[in-house]
Structure formats: C-alpha cells, structure tokens
C-alpha cells in the first residue's frame, strides 16, 4: 500500500510539474525551432522564415529559428518532428506533402494523421497551367482540343516526384482523362528552362515560380488552379480551370504548422493563438503577397478544421497518386 501511494505521489508531482511547465510556455531562455523539410531558399523556407519573425512577438519575443532538414520528399524533416519532445519547442512547417506522403510513401516511419498535433493553415499558393511558347493553342478551349488530338505524345514537366508541379500534373491528367508522359526535373528552374526552349509541352506550377515568366511572355498561360480568379495584375485575366470546363478543379499548395503528438493542450493553444496573430500581421501579409501566396483567414486556422482539411486533401491526392501508380518507394 505504501509503495502504491509513493508511486501515486510521484506521478502526481510529475503531472504538476509538467502542467506548470506548460503554463510557463514559452520560457524566455528557450528557443522554438521550426523544422522545414526542404532546402533553404525555396518557397516553403521563405514562408517559414517570414512566419518565424511574425510569430516571435505574440510569443513574448522568444527566439524562433528555422532548421532545414531536407530530403526524401519532406519525410526526413517530418519524421524528425514526429520524434521530437512534445513540448512546443520543435514545430514542423510543411506544405501539401502532408496530404500526399501517406499514399506516395507506403512505408512511412510515422503516421501523418496520428503523430502530429495540427496548429493551423498558414497560406495558400495558387498554381498556373502554362505551356511552351510555340504551343499552337491560344486559350484553354483550344488547348483542350490539342490535348485530345495529341494523346500519347504530350510531355508534362515537373520539378521532381512529390513536388507541387508533379501533384498538380497528376490531378490535371486525371481530370481531363488524358495520359501524358511525366518528365521530372531536379527543381522548377530547369523545368521552366526546358519549357521555354520547347523541350516539354506543359507545366503546372506555383505562381511563385511562374508569374514572372508569364509577365515576360516567355511561356503561354491558360488558367489558374484555384476556385476563383486571382487579383494579381499579371494573372487577373486568366480563367480558372473549373470555369474552363474542368469540373470542380481546385488545387493550391498550402502550408500548415504542426507539433509532435502529445504536446500539452495549453501549449498548443498558445501557439495557435500566436499563429492567428501572426497571420494578421500587415508585414507578414505583405511578404506573402510578394510570394504570390494568400494568407489564410478562414476556419482552417483552427486546429480541428486544419486536420479535417488535410484529411480531405489526403483523399483527393491519394486517389490521383494511386490511379497513376506513382509511388516514391
């Protein structure tokens, strides 16, 4: 009986200490690390660095740093956070890969749905459907006809397996029911170079990568992948794929924030509240607009809605990946 009482007291003391630690979050002498599972300098890295600066103030001025743990389609950095101490000081910032990893990698070392706490969506990055400058079609209706006439001969570029352009391409092929030859590159830059040179026919990629090329008329642009037209001057006249006849087409590259499973509820609440303040920061919004991104203002900034959204995206992308048999392992 004495032994059981002693164990109960130890457990109670530990719980009290853990609760106190959660209430004191974030400690002034600690640092929050946002893990980005991609190389420095890319769009997701820039989102993370902008967020790190914007979220510092609502978290009491604590130091927030970015750790680039790139490789294996974002699975290395994601696994790092899944294994991290659930104390709020190690977070993950990832994009739509959170919805594609469960299908694309059949032997993941973690479970995307169950091994993370969801903290909120940060932004959405629209995508554009573009083609080589020598493409004979001058609008989407003409392009749709060209696709039907050239089945089996169409080259669709992407920035590598699991990239945003790869995923958009899979969804597009499935939607228009035209098989195309995927041509993977080591990044968007070489893909666009070959598109401009006419080595490939089509590319579906983020506005962060395509807007300047469209503005310079180095490529032909046919549509945006969002449900509504964009307001960006260069892209405002482009129709959506949905209004062009590709029913219910809506693909964006969104970014979200995550913590390891088991992070205390009070800590999660503080981070989510700080995130929502950061998303209203005028300087952060301005920087995101400069990237071609739209800062989230809808209900997905709430943890439960964030997770619900990711699970729905997992189903959507999973169907396209399975249909194409396009696995990474």
Short mmCIF file of C-alpha atoms in Angstrom, two decimals, residues 33 62 115 146 154 170 181 188 222 264 270-271 274 281 318:
data_model
loop_
_atom_site.label_atom_id
_atom_site.label_comp_id
_atom_site.label_asym_id
_atom_site.label_seq_id
_atom_site.Cartn_x
_atom_site.Cartn_y
_atom_site.Cartn_z
CA UNK A 33 12.73 25.65 -33.81
CA UNK A 62 11.16 34.37 -27.76
CA UNK A 115 1.65 11.52 -34.94
CA UNK A 146 -4.95 19.97 -78.76
CA UNK A 154 2.31 15.05 -74.68
CA UNK A 170 -1.40 14.09 -61.69
CA UNK A 181 4.45 11.48 -70.25
CA UNK A 188 11.36 24.06 -61.12
CA UNK A 222 -4.05 29.15 -69.91
CA UNK A 264 0.17 19.73 -23.88
CA UNK A 270 -0.71 29.42 -27.03
CA UNK A 271 0.97 28.56 -30.32
CA UNK A 274 0.19 33.35 -31.65
CA UNK A 281 0.46 41.00 -39.20
CA UNK A 318 -4.31 9.82 -52.81
#
